[in-house]
Coordinates of C-alpha atoms in Angstrom, one line a residue:
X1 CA 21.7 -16.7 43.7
X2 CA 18.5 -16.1 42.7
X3 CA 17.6 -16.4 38.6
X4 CA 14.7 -15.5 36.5
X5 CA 13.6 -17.7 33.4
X6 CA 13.1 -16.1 30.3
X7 CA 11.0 -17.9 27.7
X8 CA 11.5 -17.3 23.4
X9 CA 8.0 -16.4 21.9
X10 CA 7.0 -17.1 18.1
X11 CA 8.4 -14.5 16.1
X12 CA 11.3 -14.0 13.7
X13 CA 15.1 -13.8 15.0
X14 CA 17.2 -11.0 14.1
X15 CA 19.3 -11.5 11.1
X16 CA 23.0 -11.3 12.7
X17 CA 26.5 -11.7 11.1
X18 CA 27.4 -15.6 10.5
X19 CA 31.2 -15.2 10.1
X20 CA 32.5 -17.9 12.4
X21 CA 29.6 -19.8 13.6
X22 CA 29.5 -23.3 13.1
X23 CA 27.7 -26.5 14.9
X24 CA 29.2 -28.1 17.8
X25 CA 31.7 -31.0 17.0
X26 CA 33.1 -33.7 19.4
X27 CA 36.5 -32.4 19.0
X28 CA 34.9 -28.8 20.9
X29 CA 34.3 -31.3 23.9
X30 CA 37.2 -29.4 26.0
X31 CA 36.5 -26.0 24.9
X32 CA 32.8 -26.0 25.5
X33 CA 34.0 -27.5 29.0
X34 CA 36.2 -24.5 29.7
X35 CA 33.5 -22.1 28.6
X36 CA 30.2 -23.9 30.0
X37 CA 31.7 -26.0 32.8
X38 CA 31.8 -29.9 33.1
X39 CA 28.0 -30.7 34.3
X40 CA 26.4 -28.3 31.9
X41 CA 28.4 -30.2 28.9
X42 CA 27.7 -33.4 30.4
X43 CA 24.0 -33.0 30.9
X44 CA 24.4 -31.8 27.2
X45 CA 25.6 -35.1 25.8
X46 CA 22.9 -36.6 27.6
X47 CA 20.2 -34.4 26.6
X48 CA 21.2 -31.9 23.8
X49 CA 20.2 -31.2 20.2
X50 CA 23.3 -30.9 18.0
X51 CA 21.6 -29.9 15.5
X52 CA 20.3 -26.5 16.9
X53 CA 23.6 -26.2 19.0
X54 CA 26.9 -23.5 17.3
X55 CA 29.6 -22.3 18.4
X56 CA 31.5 -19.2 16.9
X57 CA 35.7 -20.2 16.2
X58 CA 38.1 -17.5 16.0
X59 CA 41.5 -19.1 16.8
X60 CA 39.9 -21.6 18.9
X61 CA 36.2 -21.9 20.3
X62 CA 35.2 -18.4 22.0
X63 CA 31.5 -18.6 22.0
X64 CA 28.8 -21.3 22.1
X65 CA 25.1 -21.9 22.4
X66 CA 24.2 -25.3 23.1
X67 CA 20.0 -26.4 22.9
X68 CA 19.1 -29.2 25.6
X69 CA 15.3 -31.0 25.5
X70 CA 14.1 -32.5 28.6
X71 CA 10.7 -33.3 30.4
X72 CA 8.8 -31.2 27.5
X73 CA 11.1 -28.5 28.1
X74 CA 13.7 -27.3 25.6
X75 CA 16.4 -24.6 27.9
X76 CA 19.6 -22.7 26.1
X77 CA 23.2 -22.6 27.8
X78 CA 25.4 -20.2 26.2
X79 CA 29.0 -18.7 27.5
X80 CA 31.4 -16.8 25.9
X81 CA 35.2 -15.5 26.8
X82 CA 33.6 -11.9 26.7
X83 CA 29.9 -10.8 26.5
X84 CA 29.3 -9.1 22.8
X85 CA 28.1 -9.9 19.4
X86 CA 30.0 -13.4 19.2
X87 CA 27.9 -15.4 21.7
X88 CA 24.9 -12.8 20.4
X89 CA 25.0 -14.4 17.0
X90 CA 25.8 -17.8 18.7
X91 CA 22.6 -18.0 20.5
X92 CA 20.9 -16.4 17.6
X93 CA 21.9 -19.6 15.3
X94 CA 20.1 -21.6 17.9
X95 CA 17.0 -19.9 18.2
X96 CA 16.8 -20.2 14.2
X97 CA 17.4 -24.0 14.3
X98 CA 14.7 -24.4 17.2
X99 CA 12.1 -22.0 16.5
X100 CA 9.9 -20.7 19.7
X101 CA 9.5 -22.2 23.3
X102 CA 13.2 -22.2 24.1
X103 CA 14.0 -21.2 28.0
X104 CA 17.0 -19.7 29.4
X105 CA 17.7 -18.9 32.7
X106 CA 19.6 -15.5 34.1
X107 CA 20.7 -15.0 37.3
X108 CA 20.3 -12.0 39.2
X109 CA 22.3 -8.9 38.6
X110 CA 23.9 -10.6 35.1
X111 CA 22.1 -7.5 32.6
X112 CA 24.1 -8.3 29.8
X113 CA 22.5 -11.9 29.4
X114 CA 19.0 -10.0 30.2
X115 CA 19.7 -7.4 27.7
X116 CA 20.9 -9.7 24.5
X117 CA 18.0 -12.3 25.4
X118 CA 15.7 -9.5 24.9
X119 CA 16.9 -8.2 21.8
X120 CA 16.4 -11.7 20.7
X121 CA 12.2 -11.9 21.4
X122 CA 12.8 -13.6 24.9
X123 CA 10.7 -12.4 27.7
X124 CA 10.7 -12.9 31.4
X125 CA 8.3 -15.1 32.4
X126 CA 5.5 -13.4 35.0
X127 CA 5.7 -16.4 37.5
X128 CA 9.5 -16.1 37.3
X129 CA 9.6 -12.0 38.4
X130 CA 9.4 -10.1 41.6
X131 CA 5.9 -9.0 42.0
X132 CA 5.5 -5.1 43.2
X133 CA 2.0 -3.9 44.6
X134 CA 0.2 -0.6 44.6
X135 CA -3.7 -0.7 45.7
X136 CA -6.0 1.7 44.4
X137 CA -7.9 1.2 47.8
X138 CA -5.2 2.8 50.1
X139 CA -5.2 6.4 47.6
X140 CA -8.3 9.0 46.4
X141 CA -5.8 11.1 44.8
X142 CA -2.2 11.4 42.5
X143 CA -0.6 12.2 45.1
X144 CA -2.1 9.2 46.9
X145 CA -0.3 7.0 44.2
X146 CA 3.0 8.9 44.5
X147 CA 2.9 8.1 48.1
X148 CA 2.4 4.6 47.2
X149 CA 4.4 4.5 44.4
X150 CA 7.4 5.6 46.5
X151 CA 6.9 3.0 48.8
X152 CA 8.3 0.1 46.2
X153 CA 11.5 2.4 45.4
X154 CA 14.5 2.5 48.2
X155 CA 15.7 6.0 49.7
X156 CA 13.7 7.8 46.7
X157 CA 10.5 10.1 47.0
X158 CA 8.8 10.4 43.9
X159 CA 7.1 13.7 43.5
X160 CA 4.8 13.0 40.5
X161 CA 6.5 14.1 37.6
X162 CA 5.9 11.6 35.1
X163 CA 9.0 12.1 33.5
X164 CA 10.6 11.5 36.3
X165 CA 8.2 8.0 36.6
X166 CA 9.5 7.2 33.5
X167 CA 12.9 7.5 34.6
X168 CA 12.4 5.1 37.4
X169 CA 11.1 2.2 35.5
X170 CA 14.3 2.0 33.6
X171 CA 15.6 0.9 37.2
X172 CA 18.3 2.1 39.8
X173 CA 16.0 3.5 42.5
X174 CA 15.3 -0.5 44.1
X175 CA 13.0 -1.9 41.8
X176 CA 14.6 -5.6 41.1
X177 CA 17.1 -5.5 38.2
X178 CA 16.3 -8.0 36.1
X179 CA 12.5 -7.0 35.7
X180 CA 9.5 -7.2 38.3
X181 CA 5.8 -7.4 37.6
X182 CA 3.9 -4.0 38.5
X183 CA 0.6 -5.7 40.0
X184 CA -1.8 -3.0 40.3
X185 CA -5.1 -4.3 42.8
X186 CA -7.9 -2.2 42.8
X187 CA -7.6 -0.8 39.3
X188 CA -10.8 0.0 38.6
X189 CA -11.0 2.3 42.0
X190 CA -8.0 3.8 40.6
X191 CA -9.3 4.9 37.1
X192 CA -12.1 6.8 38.5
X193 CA -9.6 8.5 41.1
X194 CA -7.3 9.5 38.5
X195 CA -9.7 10.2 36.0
X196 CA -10.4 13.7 34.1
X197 CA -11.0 15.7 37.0
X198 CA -7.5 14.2 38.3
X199 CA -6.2 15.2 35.0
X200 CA -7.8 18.4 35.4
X201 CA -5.8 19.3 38.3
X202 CA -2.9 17.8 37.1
X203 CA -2.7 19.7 33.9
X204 CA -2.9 23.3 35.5
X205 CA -0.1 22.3 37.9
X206 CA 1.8 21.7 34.3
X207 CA 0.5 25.0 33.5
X208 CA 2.1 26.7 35.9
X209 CA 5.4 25.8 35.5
X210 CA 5.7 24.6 32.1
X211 CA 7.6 26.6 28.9
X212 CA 5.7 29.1 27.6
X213 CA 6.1 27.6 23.9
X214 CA 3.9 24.6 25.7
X215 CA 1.3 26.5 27.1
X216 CA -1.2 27.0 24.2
X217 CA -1.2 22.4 24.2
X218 CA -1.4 22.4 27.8
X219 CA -4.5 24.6 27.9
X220 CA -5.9 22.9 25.2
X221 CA -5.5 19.8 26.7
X222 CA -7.0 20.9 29.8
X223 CA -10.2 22.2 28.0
X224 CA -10.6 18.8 26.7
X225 CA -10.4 17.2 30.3
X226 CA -13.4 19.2 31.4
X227 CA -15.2 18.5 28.9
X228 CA -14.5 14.2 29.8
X229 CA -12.5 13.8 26.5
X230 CA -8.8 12.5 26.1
X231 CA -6.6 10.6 27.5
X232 CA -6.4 10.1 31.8
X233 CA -3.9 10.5 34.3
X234 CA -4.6 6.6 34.9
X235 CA -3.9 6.1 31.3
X236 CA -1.0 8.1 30.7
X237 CA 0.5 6.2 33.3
X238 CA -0.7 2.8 32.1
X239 CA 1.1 4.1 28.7
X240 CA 4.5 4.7 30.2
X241 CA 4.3 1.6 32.1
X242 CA 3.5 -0.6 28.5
X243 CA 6.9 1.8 27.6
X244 CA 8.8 -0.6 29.9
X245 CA 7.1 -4.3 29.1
X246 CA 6.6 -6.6 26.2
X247 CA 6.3 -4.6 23.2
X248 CA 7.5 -1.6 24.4
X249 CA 10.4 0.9 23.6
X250 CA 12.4 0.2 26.4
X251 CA 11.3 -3.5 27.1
X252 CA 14.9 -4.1 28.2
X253 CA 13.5 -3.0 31.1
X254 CA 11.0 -5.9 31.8
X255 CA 8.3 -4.2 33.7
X256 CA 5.4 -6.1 33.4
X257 CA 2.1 -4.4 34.3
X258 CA -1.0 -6.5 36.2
X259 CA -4.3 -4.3 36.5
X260 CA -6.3 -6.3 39.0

């Protein structure tokens, strides 16, 4: 099964509820086994850091987070009886007791590890991630890059509504689940193609079929186009895509965006 590795940058670790977490003890030897498996606890004794590894009790051991250094690398197992906020605030001990530079690995398809890692400050590492290509050589036009767009997506036309772009980068149209890079070649080309006269056009197809409470903005914003000021069609794309990547609102969603 294929995994992705998602690394914990510098930053502070959300304060969650301490009730029943504790720091592993040789008596949790069979429980941890039960939860982690025999080799991941054994290559733990070998290798682990007691010290920056909890697990949460409630009649009997039902989370745990265990920290393992090797070769210059310092990698998080964690397990639980049921995904939630027990092995949440397990792993959440850890990353206070180790600080930044911790790695954890999630295999494909497993979004509930993806999600709580990401609340926590991980993010997916670039090399790790699928990497999805549109080239600004093979388009002139927005409807160019819908037509190339749709090409990464499975059984899906996008028509080049951005709403309905930002809709697809939450996933479920064939993009990879766990996150995917969004490698953009030919940039530059692509910022003059979708630049204010792009936007120009764009805007008075919003004209036309847009409320009538919105059309006093639209026009406004379309005044402003012709005349070379505001925001693009490249950048308001650019935008929603930083919606979806580090930083952003929805960077569950771990779309990270390459402008070459």
């Amino acid at each position: 099964m294929n995994a992705t590795i998602y690394r914990r940058a510098p930053g502070p670790v959300p304060d969650l509820p301490t009730t029943g977490v504790r720091p592993v003890r040789d008596e949790d030897h069979e429980a941890l086994v039960g939860l982690l498996g025999e080799s991941e606890v054994g290559w733990w004794r070998l290798f682990g850091r007691p010290e920056s590894s909890f697990v949460v009790e409630a009649d009997g051991v039902v989370a745990a987070s265990l920290v393992t250094a090797h070769m210059g690398k310092t990698w998080l197992s964690h397990a639980s009886v049921a995904p939630g906020p027990l092995v949440t605030a397990a792993v959440a001990a850890s990353l206070r007791a180790t600080g930044s530079g911790v790695l954890v690995q999630v295999e494909e398809g497993d979004t509930d590890t993806a999600e709580m890692v990401t609340r926590l400050g991980f993010t997916a590492e670039p090399g790790e991630l699928p990497v999805l290509v549109v080239d600004g050589a093979l388009f002139t036009d927005f409807d160019g890059f819908a037509r190339e767009f749709t090409k990464l997506l499975d059984d899906h036309t996008w028509d080049g509504n951005l709403d309905a772009f930002n809709d697809i980068l939450r996933g479920g149209f064939g993009t990879p689940d766990l996150g995917w890079v969004f490698e953009w070649r030919n940039s530059a080309r692509s910022r003059v193609a979708l630049g204010h006269p792009a936007t120009v056009e764009w805007l008075e197809e919003v004209l036309r079929i847009c409320h009538p409470a919105n059309r006093d903005s639209v026009r406004t914003r379309i005044e402003a186009a012709r005349r070379g000021e505001g925001p693009t069609l490249f950048d308001k794309i650019v935008e929603i895509i930083g919606h979806h990547g580090p930083g952003g609102q929805e960077s569950v969603d771990h779309v990270i965006l390459e402008l070459r």
